Coordinates of C-alpha atoms in Angstrom, one line a residue:
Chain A
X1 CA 37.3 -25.2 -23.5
X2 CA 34.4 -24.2 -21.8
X3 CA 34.1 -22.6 -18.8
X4 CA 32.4 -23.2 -15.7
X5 CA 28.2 -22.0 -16.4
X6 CA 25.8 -21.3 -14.2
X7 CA 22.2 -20.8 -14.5
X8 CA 20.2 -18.7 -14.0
X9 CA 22.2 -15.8 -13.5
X10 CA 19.6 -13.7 -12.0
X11 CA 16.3 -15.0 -9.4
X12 CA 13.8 -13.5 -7.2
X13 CA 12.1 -15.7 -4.7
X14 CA 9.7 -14.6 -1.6
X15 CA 10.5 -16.5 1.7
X16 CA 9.2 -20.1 2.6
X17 CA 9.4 -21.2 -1.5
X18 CA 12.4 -23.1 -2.6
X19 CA 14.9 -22.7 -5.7
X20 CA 17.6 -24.9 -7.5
X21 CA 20.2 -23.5 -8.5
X22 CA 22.2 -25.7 -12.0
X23 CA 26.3 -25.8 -12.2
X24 CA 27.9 -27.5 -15.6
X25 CA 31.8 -27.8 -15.0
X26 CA 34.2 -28.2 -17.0
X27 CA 34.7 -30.7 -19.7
X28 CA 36.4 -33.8 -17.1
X29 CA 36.0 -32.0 -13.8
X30 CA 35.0 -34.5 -11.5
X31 CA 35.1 -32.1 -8.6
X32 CA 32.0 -29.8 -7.8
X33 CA 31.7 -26.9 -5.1
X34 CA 29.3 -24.6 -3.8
X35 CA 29.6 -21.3 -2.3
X36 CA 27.8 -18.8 -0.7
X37 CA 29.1 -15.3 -1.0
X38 CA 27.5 -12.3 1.0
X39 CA 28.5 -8.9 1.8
X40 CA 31.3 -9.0 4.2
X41 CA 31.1 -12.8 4.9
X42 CA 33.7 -13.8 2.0
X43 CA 33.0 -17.0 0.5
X44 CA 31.4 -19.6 2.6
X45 CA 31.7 -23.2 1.8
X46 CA 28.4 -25.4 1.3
X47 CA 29.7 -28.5 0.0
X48 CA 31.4 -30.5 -2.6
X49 CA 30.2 -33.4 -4.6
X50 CA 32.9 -35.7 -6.2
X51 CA 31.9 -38.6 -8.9
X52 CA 28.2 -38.3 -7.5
X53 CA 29.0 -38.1 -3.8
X54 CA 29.5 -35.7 -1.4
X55 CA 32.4 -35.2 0.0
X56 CA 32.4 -32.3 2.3
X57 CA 30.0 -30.5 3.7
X58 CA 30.1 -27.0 5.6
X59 CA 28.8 -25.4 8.3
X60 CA 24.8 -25.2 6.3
X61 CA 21.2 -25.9 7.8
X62 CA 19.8 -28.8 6.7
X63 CA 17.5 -26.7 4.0
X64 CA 20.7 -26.4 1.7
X65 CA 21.1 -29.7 -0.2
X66 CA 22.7 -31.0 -3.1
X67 CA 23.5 -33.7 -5.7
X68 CA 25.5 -34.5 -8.8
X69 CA 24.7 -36.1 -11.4
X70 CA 26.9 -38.8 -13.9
X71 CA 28.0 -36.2 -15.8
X72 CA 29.7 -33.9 -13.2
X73 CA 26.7 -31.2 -14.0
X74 CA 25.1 -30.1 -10.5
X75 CA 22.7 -28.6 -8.5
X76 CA 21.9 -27.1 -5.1
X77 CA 18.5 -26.6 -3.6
X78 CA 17.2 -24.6 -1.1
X79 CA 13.7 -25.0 1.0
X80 CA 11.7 -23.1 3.1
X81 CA 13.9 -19.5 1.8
X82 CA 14.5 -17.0 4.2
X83 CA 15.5 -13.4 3.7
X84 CA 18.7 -14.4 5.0
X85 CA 19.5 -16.6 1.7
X86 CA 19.6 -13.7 -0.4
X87 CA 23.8 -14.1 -1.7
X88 CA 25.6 -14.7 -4.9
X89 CA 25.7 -18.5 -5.5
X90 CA 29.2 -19.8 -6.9
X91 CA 29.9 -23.0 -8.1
X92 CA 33.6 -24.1 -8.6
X93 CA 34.8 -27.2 -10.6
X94 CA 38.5 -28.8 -10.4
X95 CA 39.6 -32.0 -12.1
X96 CA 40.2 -33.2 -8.8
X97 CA 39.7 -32.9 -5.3
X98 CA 40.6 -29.8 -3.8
X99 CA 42.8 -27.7 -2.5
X100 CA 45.8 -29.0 -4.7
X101 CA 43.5 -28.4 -7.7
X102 CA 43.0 -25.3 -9.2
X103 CA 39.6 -24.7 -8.5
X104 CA 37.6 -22.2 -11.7
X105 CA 34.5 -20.5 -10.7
X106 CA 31.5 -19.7 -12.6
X107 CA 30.3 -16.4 -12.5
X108 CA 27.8 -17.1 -9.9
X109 CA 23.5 -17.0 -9.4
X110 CA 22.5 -14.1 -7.8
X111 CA 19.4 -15.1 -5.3
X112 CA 16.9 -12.2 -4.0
X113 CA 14.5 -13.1 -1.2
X114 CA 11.7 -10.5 -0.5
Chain B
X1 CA 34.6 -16.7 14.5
X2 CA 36.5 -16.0 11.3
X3 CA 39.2 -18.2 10.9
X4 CA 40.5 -16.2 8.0
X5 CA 40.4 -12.3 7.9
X6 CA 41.4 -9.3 5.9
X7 CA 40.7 -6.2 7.9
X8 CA 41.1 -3.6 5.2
X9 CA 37.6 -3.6 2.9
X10 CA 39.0 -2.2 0.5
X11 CA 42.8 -0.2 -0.3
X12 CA 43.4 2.4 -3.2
X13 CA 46.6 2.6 -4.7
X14 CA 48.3 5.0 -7.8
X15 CA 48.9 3.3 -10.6
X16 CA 52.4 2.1 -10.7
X17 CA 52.9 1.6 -7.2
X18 CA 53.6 -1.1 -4.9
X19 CA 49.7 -2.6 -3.6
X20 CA 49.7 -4.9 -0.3
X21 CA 46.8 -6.3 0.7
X22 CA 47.0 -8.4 4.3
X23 CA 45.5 -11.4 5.7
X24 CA 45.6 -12.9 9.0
X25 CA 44.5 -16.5 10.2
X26 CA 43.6 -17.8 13.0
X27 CA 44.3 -21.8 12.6
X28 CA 47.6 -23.2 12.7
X29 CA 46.8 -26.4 10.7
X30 CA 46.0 -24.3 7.6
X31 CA 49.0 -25.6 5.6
X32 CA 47.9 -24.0 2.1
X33 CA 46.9 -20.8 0.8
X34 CA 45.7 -19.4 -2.2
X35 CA 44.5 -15.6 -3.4
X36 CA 41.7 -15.4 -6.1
X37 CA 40.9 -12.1 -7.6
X38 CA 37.4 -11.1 -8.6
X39 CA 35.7 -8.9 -10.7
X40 CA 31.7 -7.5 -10.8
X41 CA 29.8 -10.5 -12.5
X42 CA 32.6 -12.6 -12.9
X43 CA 33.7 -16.1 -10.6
X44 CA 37.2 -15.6 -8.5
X45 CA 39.9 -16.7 -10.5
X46 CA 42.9 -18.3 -9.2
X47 CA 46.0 -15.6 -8.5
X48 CA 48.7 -17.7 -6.8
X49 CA 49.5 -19.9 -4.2
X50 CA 51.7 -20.6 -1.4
X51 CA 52.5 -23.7 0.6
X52 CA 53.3 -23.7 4.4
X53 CA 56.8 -25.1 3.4
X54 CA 57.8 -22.1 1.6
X55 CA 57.6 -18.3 2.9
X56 CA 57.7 -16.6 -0.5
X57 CA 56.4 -17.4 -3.8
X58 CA 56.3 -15.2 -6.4
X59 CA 54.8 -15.2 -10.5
X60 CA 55.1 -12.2 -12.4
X61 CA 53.6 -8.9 -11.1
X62 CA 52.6 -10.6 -8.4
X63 CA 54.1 -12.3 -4.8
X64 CA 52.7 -13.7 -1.7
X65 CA 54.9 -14.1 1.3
X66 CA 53.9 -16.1 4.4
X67 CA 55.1 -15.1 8.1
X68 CA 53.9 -18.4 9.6
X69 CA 54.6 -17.4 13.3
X70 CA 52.3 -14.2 13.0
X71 CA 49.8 -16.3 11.2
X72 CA 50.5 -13.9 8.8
X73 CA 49.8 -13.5 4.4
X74 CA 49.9 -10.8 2.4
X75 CA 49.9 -10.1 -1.4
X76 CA 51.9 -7.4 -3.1
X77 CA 51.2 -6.4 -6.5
X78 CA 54.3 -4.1 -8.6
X79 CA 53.4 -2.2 -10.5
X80 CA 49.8 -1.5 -9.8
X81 CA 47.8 -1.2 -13.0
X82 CA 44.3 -0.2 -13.6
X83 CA 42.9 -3.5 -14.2
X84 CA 44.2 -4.5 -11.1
X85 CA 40.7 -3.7 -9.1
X86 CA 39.0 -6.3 -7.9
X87 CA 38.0 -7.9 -5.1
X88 CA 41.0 -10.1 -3.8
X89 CA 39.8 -13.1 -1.8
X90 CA 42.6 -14.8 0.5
X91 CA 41.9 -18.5 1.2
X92 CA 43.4 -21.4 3.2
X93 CA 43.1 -24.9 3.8
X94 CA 44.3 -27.1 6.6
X95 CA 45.6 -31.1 5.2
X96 CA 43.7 -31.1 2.2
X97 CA 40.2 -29.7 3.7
X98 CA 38.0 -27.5 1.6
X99 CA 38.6 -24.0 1.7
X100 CA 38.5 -21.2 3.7
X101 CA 38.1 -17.9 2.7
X102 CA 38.8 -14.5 3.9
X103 CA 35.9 -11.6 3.3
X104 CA 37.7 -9.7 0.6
X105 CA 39.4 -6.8 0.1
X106 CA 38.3 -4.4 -2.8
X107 CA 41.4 -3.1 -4.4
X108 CA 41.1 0.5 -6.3
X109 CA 43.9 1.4 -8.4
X110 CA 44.1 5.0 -9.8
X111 CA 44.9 6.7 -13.3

């Protein structure tokens, strides 16, 4: 089974453009997160989408967005970039909602704002 | 505020012996915990869990114990082996809530 993919890997933005960001799950994960990692932050939570809708959202400005389409694939947008945004981008998929199911991470977009 | 921290960046350990790598939390509805382990260019991948109910849980190499009055985690890995190092990520979740996680720990384990 396929894993969790991600694209593009790699992308170089300057600041005040926008960039979206593509997650395929899992074959019947229903479940989609987002995650921001950055050096000494850990992971920080951006939201999840479930069957098209989101479910939870964290603690993002408004210039982080996202939607899901019918077949579980998503994507995550961000406007206006600052220098700030510059992070690995993860996307997780579970069958179900988590935390009770094992969420499996893709290996992440990696976002560079000059 | 960090609701979820690991205060050692990063531990290095000979191969063989015990590693323990610590988290602390700050909420006391977190009621489930997890530790991922990552490696360069690669997504965390799920480790093992434990649930507030239980104070030990333990698969293989690896066992997580929780001290629920110190707010307490921490992850002990025996024997050490080489492909041990990573980043280990320690993450909680209060009542079914998304995820919280910790900023990482970088484990080095020695030849």
């Amino acid at each position: 089974k396929a894993g969790v993919t991600q694209t593009p890997r790699y992308l170089i933005k300057t600041r005040g453009q926008q960039v979206t960001l593509s997650c395929s799950p899992i074959s019947g994960h229903r479940s989609v997160s987002w995650y921001q990692q950055t050096p000494g932050q850990g992971l920080q939570f951006l939201f999840e989408y479930f069957s098209e809708t989101q479910r939870n959202k964290g603690n993002f400005p408004g210039r982080f967005s996202g939607r899901q389409f019918s077949n579980s694939r998503s994507e995550m947008n961000v406007s206006t970039l600052e220098l700030g945004d510059s992070a690995l981008y993860l996307c997780a998929s579970s069958l179900e909602h988590p935390p009770y199911n094992e969420q499996f991470f893709g290996p992440g977009t990696r976002l560079t704002v000059l | 505020d960090q609701q979820v921290k690991q205060n050692s960046p990063s531990l290095s350990v000979q191969e063989g012996r015990i590693s323990i790598l610590n988290c602390d939390y700050t909420n006391s509805m977190f009621d489930y915990f997890l530790w991922y382990k990552k490696y360069p260019a690669e997504g965390p991948t799920f480790l093992i869990s434990i649930s507030s109910i239980k104070d030990k849980n333990e698969d293989g190499r690896f066992t997580v114990f929780l001290n629920k009055s110190a707010k307490h985690l921490s992850l002990h890995i025996v024997p050490s082996q080489p492909g041990d190092s990573a980043v280990y990520f320690c993450a909680a979740s209060a009542q079914g809530q998304n995820f919280v996680f910790g900023p990482g720990t970088r484990l080095s384990v020695l030849p």
